Short mmCIF file of N, CA and C in Angstrom, two decimals:
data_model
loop_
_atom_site.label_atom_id
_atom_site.label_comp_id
_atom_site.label_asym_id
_atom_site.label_seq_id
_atom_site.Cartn_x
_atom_site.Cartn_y
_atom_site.Cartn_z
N UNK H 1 -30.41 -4.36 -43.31
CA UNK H 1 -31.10 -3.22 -42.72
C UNK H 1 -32.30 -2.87 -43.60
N UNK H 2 -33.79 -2.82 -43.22
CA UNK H 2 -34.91 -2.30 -43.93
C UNK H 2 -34.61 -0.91 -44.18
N UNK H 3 -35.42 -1.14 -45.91
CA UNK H 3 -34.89 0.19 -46.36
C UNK H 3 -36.20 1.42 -45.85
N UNK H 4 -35.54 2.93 -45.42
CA UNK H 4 -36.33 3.79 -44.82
C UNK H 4 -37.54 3.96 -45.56
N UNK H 5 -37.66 3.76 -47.03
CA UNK H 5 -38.64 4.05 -48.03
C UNK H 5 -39.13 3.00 -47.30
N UNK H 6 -39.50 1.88 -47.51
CA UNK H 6 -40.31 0.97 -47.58
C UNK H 6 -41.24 0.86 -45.97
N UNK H 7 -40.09 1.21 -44.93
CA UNK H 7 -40.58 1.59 -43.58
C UNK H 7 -41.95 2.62 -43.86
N UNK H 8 -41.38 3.65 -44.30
CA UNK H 8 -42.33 4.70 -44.30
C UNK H 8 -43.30 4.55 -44.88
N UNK H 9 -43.99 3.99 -46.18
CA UNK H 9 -45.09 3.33 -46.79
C UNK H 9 -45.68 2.18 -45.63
N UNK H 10 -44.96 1.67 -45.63
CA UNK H 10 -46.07 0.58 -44.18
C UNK H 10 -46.23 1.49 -43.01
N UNK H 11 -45.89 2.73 -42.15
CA UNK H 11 -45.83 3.65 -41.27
C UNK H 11 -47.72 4.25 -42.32
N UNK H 12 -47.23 4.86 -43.26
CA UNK H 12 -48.24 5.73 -43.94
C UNK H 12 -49.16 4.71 -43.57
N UNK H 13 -49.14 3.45 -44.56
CA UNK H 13 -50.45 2.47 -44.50
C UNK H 13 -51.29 2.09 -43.35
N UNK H 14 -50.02 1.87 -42.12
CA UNK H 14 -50.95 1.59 -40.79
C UNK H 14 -51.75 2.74 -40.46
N UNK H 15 -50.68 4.31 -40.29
CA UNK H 15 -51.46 5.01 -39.93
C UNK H 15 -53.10 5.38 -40.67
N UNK H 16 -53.24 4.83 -42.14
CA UNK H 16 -53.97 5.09 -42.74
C UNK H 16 -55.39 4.26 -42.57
N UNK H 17 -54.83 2.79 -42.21
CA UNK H 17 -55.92 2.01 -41.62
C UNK H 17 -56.36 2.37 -40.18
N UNK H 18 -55.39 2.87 -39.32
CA UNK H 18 -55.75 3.51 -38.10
C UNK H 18 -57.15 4.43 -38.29
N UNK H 19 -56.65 5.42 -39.08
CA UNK H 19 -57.48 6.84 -39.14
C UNK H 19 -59.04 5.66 -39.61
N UNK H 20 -58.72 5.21 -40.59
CA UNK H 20 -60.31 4.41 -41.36
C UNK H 20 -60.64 3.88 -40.11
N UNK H 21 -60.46 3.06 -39.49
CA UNK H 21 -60.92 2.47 -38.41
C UNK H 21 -61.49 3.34 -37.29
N UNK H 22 -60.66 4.22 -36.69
CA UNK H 22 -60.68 5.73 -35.60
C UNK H 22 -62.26 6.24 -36.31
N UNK H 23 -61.96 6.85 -36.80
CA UNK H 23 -62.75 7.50 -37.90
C UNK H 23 -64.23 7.20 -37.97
N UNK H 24 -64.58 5.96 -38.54
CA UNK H 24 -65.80 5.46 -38.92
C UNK H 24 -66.02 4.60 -38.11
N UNK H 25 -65.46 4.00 -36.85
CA UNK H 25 -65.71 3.17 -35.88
C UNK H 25 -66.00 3.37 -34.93
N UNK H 26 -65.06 4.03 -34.18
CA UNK H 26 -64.28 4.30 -32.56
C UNK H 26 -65.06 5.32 -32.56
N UNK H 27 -64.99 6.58 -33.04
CA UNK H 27 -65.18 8.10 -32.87
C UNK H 27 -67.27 7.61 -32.87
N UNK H 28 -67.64 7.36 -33.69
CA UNK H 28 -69.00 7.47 -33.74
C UNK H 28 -69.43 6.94 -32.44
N UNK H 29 -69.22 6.07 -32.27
CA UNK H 29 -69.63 4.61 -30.82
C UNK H 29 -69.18 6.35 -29.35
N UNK H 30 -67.86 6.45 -29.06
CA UNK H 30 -67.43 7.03 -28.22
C UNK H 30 -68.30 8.53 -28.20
N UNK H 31 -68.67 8.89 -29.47
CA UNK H 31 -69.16 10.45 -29.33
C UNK H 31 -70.79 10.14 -28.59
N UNK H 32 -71.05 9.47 -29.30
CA UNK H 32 -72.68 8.99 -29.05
C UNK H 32 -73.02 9.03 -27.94
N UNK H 33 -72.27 8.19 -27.04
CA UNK H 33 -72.19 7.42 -25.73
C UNK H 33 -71.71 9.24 -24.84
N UNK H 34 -71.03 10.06 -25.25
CA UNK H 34 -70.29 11.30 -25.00
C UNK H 34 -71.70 12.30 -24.93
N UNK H 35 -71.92 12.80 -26.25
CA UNK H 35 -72.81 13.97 -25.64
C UNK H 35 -74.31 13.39 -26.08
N UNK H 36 -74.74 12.55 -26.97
CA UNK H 36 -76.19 11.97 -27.16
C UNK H 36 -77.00 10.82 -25.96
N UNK H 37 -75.97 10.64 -25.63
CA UNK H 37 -76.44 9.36 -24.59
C UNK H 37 -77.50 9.22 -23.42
N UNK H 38 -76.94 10.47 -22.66
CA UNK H 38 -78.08 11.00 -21.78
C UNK H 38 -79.77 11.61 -22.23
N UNK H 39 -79.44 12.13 -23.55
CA UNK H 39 -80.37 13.04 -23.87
C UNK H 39 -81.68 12.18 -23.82
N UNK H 40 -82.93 12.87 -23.77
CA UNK H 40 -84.09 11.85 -23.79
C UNK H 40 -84.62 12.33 -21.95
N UNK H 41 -85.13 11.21 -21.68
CA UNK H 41 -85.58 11.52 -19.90
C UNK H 41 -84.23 11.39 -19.56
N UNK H 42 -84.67 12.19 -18.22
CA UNK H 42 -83.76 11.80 -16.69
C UNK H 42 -83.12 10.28 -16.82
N UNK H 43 -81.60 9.93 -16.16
CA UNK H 43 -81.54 9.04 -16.31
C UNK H 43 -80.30 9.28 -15.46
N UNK H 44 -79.74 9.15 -14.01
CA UNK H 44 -78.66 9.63 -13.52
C UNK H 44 -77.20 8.83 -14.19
N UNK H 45 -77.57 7.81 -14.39
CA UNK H 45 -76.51 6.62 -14.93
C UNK H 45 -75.98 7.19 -16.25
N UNK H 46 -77.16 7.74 -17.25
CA UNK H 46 -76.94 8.25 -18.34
C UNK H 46 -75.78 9.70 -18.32
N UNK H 47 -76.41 10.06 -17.76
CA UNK H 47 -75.96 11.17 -17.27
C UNK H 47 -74.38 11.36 -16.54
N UNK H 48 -74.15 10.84 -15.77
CA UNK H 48 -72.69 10.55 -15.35
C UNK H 48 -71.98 10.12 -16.69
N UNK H 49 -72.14 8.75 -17.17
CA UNK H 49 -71.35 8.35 -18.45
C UNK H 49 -71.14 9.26 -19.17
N UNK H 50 -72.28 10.25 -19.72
CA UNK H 50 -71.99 11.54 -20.74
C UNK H 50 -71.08 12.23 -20.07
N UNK H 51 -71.59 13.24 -19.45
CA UNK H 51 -70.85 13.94 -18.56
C UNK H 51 -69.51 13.37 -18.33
N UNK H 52 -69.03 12.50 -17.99
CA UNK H 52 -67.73 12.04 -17.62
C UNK H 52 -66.90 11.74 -18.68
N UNK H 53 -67.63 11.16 -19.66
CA UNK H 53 -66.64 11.07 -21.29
C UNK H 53 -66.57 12.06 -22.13
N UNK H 54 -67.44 13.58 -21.82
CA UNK H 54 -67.33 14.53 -22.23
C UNK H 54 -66.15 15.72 -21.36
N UNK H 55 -66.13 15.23 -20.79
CA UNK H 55 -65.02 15.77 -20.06
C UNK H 55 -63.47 15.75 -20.17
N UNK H 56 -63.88 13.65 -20.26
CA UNK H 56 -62.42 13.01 -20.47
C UNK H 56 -62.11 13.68 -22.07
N UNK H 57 -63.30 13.35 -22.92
CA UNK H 57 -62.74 13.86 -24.40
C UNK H 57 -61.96 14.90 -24.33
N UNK H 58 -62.40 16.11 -23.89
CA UNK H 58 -62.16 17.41 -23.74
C UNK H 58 -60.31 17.05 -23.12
N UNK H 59 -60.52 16.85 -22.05
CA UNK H 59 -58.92 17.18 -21.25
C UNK H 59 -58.22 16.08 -22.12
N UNK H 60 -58.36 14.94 -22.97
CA UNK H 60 -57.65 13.92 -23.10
C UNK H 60 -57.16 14.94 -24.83
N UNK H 61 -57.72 15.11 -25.15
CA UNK H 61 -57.46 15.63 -26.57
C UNK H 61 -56.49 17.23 -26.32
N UNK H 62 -56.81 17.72 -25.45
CA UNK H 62 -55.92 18.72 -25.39
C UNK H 62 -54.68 18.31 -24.49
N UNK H 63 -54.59 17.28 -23.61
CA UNK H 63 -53.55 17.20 -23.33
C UNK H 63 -52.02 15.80 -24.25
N UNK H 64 -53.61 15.77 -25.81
CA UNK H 64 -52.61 14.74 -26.41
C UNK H 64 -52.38 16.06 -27.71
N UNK H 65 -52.98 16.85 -27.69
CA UNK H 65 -52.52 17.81 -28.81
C UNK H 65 -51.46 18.45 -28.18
N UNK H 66 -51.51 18.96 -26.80
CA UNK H 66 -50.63 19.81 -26.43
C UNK H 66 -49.10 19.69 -26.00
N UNK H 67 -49.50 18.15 -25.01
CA UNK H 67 -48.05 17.86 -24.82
C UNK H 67 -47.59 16.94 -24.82
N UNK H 68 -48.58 15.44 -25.34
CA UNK H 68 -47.85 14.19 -25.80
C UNK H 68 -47.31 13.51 -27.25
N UNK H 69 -48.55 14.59 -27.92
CA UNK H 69 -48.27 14.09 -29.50
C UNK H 69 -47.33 13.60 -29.55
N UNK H 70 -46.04 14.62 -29.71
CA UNK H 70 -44.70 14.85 -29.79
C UNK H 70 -43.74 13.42 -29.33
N UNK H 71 -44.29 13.40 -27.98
CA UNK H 71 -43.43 12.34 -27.26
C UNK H 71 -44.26 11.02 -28.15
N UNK H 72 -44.99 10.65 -28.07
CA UNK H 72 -45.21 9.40 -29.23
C UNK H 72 -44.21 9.04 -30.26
N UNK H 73 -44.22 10.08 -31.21
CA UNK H 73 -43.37 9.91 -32.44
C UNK H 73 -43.97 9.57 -33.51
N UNK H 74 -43.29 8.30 -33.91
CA UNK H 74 -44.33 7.27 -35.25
C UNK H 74 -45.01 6.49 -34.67
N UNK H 75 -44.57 6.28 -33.45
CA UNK H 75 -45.04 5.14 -32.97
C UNK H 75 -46.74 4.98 -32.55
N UNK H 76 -47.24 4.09 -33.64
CA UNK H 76 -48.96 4.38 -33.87
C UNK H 76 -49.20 3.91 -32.36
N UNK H 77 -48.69 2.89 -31.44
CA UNK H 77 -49.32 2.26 -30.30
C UNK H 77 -49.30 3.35 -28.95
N UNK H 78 -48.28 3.85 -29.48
CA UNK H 78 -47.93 4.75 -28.68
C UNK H 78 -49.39 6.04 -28.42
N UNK H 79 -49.41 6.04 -29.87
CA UNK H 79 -50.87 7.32 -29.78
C UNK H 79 -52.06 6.69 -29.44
N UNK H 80 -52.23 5.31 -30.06
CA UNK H 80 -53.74 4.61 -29.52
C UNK H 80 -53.83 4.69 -28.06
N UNK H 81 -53.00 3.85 -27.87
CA UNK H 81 -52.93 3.99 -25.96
C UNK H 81 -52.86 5.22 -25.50
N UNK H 82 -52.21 5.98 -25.85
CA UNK H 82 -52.40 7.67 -25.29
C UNK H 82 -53.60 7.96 -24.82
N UNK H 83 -54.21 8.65 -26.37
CA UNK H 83 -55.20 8.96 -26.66
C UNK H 83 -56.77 8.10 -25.62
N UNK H 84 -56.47 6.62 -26.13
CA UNK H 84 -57.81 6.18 -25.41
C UNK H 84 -57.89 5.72 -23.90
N UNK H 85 -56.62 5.42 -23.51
CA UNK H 85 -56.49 4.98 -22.52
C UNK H 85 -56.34 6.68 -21.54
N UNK H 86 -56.08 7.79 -21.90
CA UNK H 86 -56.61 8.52 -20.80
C UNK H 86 -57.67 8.91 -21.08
N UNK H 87 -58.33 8.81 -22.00
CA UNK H 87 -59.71 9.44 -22.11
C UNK H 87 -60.50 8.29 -21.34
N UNK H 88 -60.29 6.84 -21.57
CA UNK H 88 -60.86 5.80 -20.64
C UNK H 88 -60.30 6.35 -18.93
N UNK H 89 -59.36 6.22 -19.13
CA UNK H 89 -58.86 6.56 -17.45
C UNK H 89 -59.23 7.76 -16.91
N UNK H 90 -59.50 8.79 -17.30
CA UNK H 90 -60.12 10.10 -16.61
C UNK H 90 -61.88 9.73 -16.80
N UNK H 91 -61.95 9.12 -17.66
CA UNK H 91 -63.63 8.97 -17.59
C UNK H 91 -63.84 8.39 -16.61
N UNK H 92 -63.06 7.64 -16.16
CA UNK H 92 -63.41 6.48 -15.12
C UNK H 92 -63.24 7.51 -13.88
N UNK H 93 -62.46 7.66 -13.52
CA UNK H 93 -61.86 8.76 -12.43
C UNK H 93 -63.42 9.68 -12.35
N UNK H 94 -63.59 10.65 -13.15
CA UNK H 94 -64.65 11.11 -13.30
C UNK H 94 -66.81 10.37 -12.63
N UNK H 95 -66.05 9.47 -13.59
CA UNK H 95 -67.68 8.74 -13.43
C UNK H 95 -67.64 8.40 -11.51
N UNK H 96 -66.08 7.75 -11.48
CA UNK H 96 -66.55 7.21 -9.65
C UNK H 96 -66.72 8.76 -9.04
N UNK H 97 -66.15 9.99 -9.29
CA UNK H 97 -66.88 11.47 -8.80
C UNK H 97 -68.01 11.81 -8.51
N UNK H 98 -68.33 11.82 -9.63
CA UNK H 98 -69.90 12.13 -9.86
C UNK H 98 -70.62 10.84 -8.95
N UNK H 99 -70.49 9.58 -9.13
CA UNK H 99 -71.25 8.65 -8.31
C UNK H 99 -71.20 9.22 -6.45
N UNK H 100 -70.50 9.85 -6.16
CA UNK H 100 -70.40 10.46 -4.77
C UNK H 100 -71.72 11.36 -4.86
N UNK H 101 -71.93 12.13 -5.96
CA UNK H 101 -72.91 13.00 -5.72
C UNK H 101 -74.47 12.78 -6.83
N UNK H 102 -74.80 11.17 -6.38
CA UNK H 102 -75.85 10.93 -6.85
C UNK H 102 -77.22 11.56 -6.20
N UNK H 103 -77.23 11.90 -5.28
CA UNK H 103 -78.75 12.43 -4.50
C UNK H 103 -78.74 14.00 -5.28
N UNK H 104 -77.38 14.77 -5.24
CA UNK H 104 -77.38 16.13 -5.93
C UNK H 104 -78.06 16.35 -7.33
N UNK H 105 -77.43 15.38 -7.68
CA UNK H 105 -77.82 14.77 -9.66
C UNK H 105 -79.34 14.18 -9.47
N UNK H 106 -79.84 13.83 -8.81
CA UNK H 106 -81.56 13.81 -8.43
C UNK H 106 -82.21 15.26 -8.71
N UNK H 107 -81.69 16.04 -8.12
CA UNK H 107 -82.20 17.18 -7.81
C UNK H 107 -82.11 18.25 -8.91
N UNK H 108 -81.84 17.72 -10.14
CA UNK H 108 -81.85 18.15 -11.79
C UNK H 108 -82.97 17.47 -12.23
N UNK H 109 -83.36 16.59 -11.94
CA UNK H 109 -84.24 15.98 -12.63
C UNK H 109 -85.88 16.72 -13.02
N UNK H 110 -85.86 17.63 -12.21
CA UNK H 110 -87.50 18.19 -12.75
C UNK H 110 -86.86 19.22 -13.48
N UNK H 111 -85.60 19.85 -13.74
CA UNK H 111 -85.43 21.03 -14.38
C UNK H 111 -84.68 19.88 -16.08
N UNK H 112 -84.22 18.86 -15.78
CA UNK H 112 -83.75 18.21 -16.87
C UNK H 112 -84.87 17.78 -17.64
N UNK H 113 -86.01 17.60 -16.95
CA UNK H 113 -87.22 17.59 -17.74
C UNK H 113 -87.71 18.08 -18.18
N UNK H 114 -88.09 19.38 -17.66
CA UNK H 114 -88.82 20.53 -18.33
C UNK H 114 -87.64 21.69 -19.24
N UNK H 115 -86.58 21.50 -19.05
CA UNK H 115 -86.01 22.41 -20.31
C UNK H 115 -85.43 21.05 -21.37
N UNK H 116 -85.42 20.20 -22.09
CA UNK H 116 -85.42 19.45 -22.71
C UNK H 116 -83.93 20.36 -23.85
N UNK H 117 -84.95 21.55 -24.00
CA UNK H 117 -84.64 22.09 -25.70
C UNK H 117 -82.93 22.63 -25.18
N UNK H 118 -82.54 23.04 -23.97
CA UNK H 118 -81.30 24.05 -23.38
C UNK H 118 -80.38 22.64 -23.64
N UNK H 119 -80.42 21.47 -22.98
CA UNK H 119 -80.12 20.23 -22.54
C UNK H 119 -79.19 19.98 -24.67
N UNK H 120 -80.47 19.64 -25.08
CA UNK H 120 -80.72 19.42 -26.68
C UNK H 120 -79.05 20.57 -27.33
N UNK H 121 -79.20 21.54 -27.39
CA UNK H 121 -78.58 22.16 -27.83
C UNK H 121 -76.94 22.59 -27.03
N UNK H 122 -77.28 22.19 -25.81
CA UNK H 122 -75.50 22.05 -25.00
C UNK H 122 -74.90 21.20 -25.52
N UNK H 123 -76.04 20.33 -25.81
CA UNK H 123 -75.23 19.08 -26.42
C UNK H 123 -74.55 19.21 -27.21
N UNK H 124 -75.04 20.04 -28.78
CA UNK H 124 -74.80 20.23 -30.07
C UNK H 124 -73.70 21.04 -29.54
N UNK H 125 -73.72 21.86 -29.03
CA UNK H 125 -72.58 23.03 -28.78
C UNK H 125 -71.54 22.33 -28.35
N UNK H 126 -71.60 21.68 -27.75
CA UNK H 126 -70.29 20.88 -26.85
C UNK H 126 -69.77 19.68 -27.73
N UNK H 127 -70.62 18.91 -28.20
CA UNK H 127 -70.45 18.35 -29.56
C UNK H 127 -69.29 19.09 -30.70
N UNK H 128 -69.61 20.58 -31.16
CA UNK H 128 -68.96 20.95 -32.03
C UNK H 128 -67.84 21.70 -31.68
N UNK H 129 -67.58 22.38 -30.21
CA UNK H 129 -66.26 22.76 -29.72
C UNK H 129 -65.74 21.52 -29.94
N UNK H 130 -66.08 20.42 -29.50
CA UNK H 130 -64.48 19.12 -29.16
C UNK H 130 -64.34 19.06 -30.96
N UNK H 131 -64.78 19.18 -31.92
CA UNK H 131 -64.54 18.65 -33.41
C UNK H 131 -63.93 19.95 -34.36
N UNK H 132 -64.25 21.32 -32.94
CA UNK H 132 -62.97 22.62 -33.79
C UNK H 132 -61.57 22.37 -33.01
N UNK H 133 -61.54 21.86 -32.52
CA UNK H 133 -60.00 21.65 -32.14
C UNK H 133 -59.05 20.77 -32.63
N UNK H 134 -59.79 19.84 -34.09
CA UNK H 134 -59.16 19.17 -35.04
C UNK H 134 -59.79 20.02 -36.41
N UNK H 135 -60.39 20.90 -36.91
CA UNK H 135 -60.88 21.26 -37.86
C UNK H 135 -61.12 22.63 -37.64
N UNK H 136 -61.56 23.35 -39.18
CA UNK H 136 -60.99 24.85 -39.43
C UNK H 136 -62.13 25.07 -38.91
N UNK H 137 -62.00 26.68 -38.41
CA UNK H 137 -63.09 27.12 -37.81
C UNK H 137 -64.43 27.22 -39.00
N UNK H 138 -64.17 27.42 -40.05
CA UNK H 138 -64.92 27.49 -40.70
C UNK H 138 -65.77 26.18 -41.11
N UNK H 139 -65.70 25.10 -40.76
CA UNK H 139 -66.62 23.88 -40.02
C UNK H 139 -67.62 24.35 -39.27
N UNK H 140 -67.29 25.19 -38.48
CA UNK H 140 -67.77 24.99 -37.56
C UNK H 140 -69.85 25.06 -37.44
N UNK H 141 -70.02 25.75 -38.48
CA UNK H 141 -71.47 25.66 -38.89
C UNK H 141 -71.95 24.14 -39.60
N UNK H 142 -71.47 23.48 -40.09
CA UNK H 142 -71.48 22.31 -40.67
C UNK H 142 -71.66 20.79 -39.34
N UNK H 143 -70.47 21.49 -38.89
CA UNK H 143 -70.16 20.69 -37.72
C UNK H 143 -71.72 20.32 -36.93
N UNK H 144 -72.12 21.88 -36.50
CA UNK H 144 -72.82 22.24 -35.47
C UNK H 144 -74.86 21.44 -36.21
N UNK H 145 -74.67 21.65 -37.71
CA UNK H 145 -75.78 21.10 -38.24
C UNK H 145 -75.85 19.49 -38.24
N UNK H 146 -75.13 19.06 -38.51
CA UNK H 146 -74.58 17.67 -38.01
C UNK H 146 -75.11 17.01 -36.63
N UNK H 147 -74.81 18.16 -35.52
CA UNK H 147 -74.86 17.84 -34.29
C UNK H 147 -76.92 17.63 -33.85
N UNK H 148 -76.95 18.42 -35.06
CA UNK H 148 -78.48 18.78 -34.29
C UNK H 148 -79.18 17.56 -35.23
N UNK H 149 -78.88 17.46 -35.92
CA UNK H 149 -79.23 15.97 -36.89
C UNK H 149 -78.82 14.66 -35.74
N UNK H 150 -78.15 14.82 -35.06
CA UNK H 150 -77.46 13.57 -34.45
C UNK H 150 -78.08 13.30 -33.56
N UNK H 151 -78.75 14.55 -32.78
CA UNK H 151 -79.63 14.84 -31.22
C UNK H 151 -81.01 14.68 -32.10
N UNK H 152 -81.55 15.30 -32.89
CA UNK H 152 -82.63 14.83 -33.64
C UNK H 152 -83.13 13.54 -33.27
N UNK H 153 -82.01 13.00 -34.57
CA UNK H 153 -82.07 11.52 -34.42
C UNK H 153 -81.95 11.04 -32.98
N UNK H 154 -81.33 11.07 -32.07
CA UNK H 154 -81.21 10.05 -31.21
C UNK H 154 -82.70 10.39 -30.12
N UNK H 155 -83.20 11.63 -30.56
CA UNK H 155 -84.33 11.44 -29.55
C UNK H 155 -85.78 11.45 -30.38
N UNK H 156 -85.08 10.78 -31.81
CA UNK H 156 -86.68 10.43 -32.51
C UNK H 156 -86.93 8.89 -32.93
N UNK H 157 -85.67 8.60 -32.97
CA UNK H 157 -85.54 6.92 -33.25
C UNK H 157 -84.90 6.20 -32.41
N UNK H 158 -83.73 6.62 -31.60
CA UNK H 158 -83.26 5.54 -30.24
C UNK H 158 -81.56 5.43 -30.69
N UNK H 159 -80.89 5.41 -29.74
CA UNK H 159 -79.44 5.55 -29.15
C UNK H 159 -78.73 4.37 -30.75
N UNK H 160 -80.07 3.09 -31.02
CA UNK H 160 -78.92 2.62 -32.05
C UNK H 160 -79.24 3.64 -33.21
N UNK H 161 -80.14 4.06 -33.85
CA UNK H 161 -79.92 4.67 -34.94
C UNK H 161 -79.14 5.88 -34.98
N UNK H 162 -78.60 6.70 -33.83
CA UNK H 162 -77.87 7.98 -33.91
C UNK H 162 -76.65 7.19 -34.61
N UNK H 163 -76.31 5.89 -33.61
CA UNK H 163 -74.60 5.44 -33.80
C UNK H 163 -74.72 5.36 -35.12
N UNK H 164 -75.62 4.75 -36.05
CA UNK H 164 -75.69 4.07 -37.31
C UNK H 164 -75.62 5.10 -38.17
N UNK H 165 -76.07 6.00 -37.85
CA UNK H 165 -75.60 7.49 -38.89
C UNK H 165 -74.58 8.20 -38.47
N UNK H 166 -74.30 8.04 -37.24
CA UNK H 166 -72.56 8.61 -37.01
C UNK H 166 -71.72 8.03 -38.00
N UNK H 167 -71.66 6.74 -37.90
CA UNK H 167 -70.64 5.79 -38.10
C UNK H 167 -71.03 6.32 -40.00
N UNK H 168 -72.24 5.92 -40.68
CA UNK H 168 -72.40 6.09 -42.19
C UNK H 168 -71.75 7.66 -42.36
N UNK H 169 -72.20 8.91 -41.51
CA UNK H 169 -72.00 10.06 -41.67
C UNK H 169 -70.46 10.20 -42.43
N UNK H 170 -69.55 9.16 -41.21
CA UNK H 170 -67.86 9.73 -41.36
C UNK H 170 -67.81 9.10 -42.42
N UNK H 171 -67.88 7.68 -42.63
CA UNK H 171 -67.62 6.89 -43.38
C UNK H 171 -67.82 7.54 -44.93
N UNK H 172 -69.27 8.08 -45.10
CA UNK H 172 -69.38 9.25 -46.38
C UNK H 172 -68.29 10.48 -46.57
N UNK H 173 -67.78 10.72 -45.40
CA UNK H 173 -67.12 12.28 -44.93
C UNK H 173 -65.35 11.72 -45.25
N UNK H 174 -65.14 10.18 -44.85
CA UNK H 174 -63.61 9.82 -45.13
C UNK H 174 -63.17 9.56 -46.33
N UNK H 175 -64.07 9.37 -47.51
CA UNK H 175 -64.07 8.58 -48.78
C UNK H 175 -62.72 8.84 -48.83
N UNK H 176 -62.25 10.06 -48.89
CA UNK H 176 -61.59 10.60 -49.17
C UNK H 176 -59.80 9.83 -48.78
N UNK H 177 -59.73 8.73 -47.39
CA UNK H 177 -58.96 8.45 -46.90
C UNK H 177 -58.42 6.91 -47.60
N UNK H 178 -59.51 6.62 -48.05
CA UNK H 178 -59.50 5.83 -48.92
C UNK H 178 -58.42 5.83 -50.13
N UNK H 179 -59.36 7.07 -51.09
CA UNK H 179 -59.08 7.14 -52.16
C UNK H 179 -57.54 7.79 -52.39
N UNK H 180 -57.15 8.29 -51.54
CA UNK H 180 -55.87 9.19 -51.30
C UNK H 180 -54.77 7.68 -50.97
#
């Protein structure tokens, strides 16, 4: 019979390569594509994808904080698949929605143009609600400076350089997951 100590150190370790990976990989690519993606011109395609993975984030994270965590357990596959596979599966659900009401989503386009700056900053805002519902409120200014660095960037240099400082951002921000 494997001894429970030794279980639990390889449990810690996976989960620990999980988080490094989640963390500095997954999360940057998925947020980007989430609330930076659209930003810039009109773009209805853009626009659905955000919109729809900002959504899924939203309901997928509260309904894995609220009432699946639990049922997972240890079991790390259990939470990957949770976690991404409904946030993939409601995005999807979502995106074929919104594709019903592509002529409506036209009809944003001269106001998505001319308020740029409202657009710019929903972003950041919506950005930093989904990252207080894992972190103290008192982030939440940090968070929110972050966000506007991220929208900055993605509408002064282009969709790859936001990811490339997401991804360096955490990666500076996890050292910590490392070293622990």
């Amino acid at each position: 019979m494997p001894n429970p100590i030794n279980r639990l150190t390889h449990l810690t370790n996976e989960w620990k390569a999980w988080n490094i990976f989640h963390v500095i990989l997954l999360s940057p690519v998925l947020e980007e594509f989430s609330y930076r993606y659209a930003l810039c011109s009109f773009n209805t395609t853009k626009i659905k994808i955000s919109f729809s993975l900002i959504l899924s984030f939203h309901i997928s994270y509260l309904l894995y904080v609220y009432k699946f965590r639990l049922f997972c357990g240890t079991d790390l596959v259990f939470h990957i698949l949770f976690l991404y596979g409904t946030i993939f599966f409601i995005a999807a659900i979502l995106f074929l929605i919104t594709s019903l009401f592509n002529k409506q989503l036209t009809r944003l386009e001269n106001t998505w143009n001319t308020h740029p700056t409202v657009i710019f900053y929903l972003s950041a805002i919506l950005f930093t609600i989904y990252h207080i519902y894992n972190m103290p409120i008192t982030f939440f200014l940090s968070i929110f400076a972050g966000a506007l660095i991220f929208g900055y960037t993605r509408i002064r240099l282009g969709f790859g350089y936001v990811i490339a400082l997401h991804v360096l951002w955490n990666l500076l921000t996890s050292l910590r997951l490392w070293i622990s």
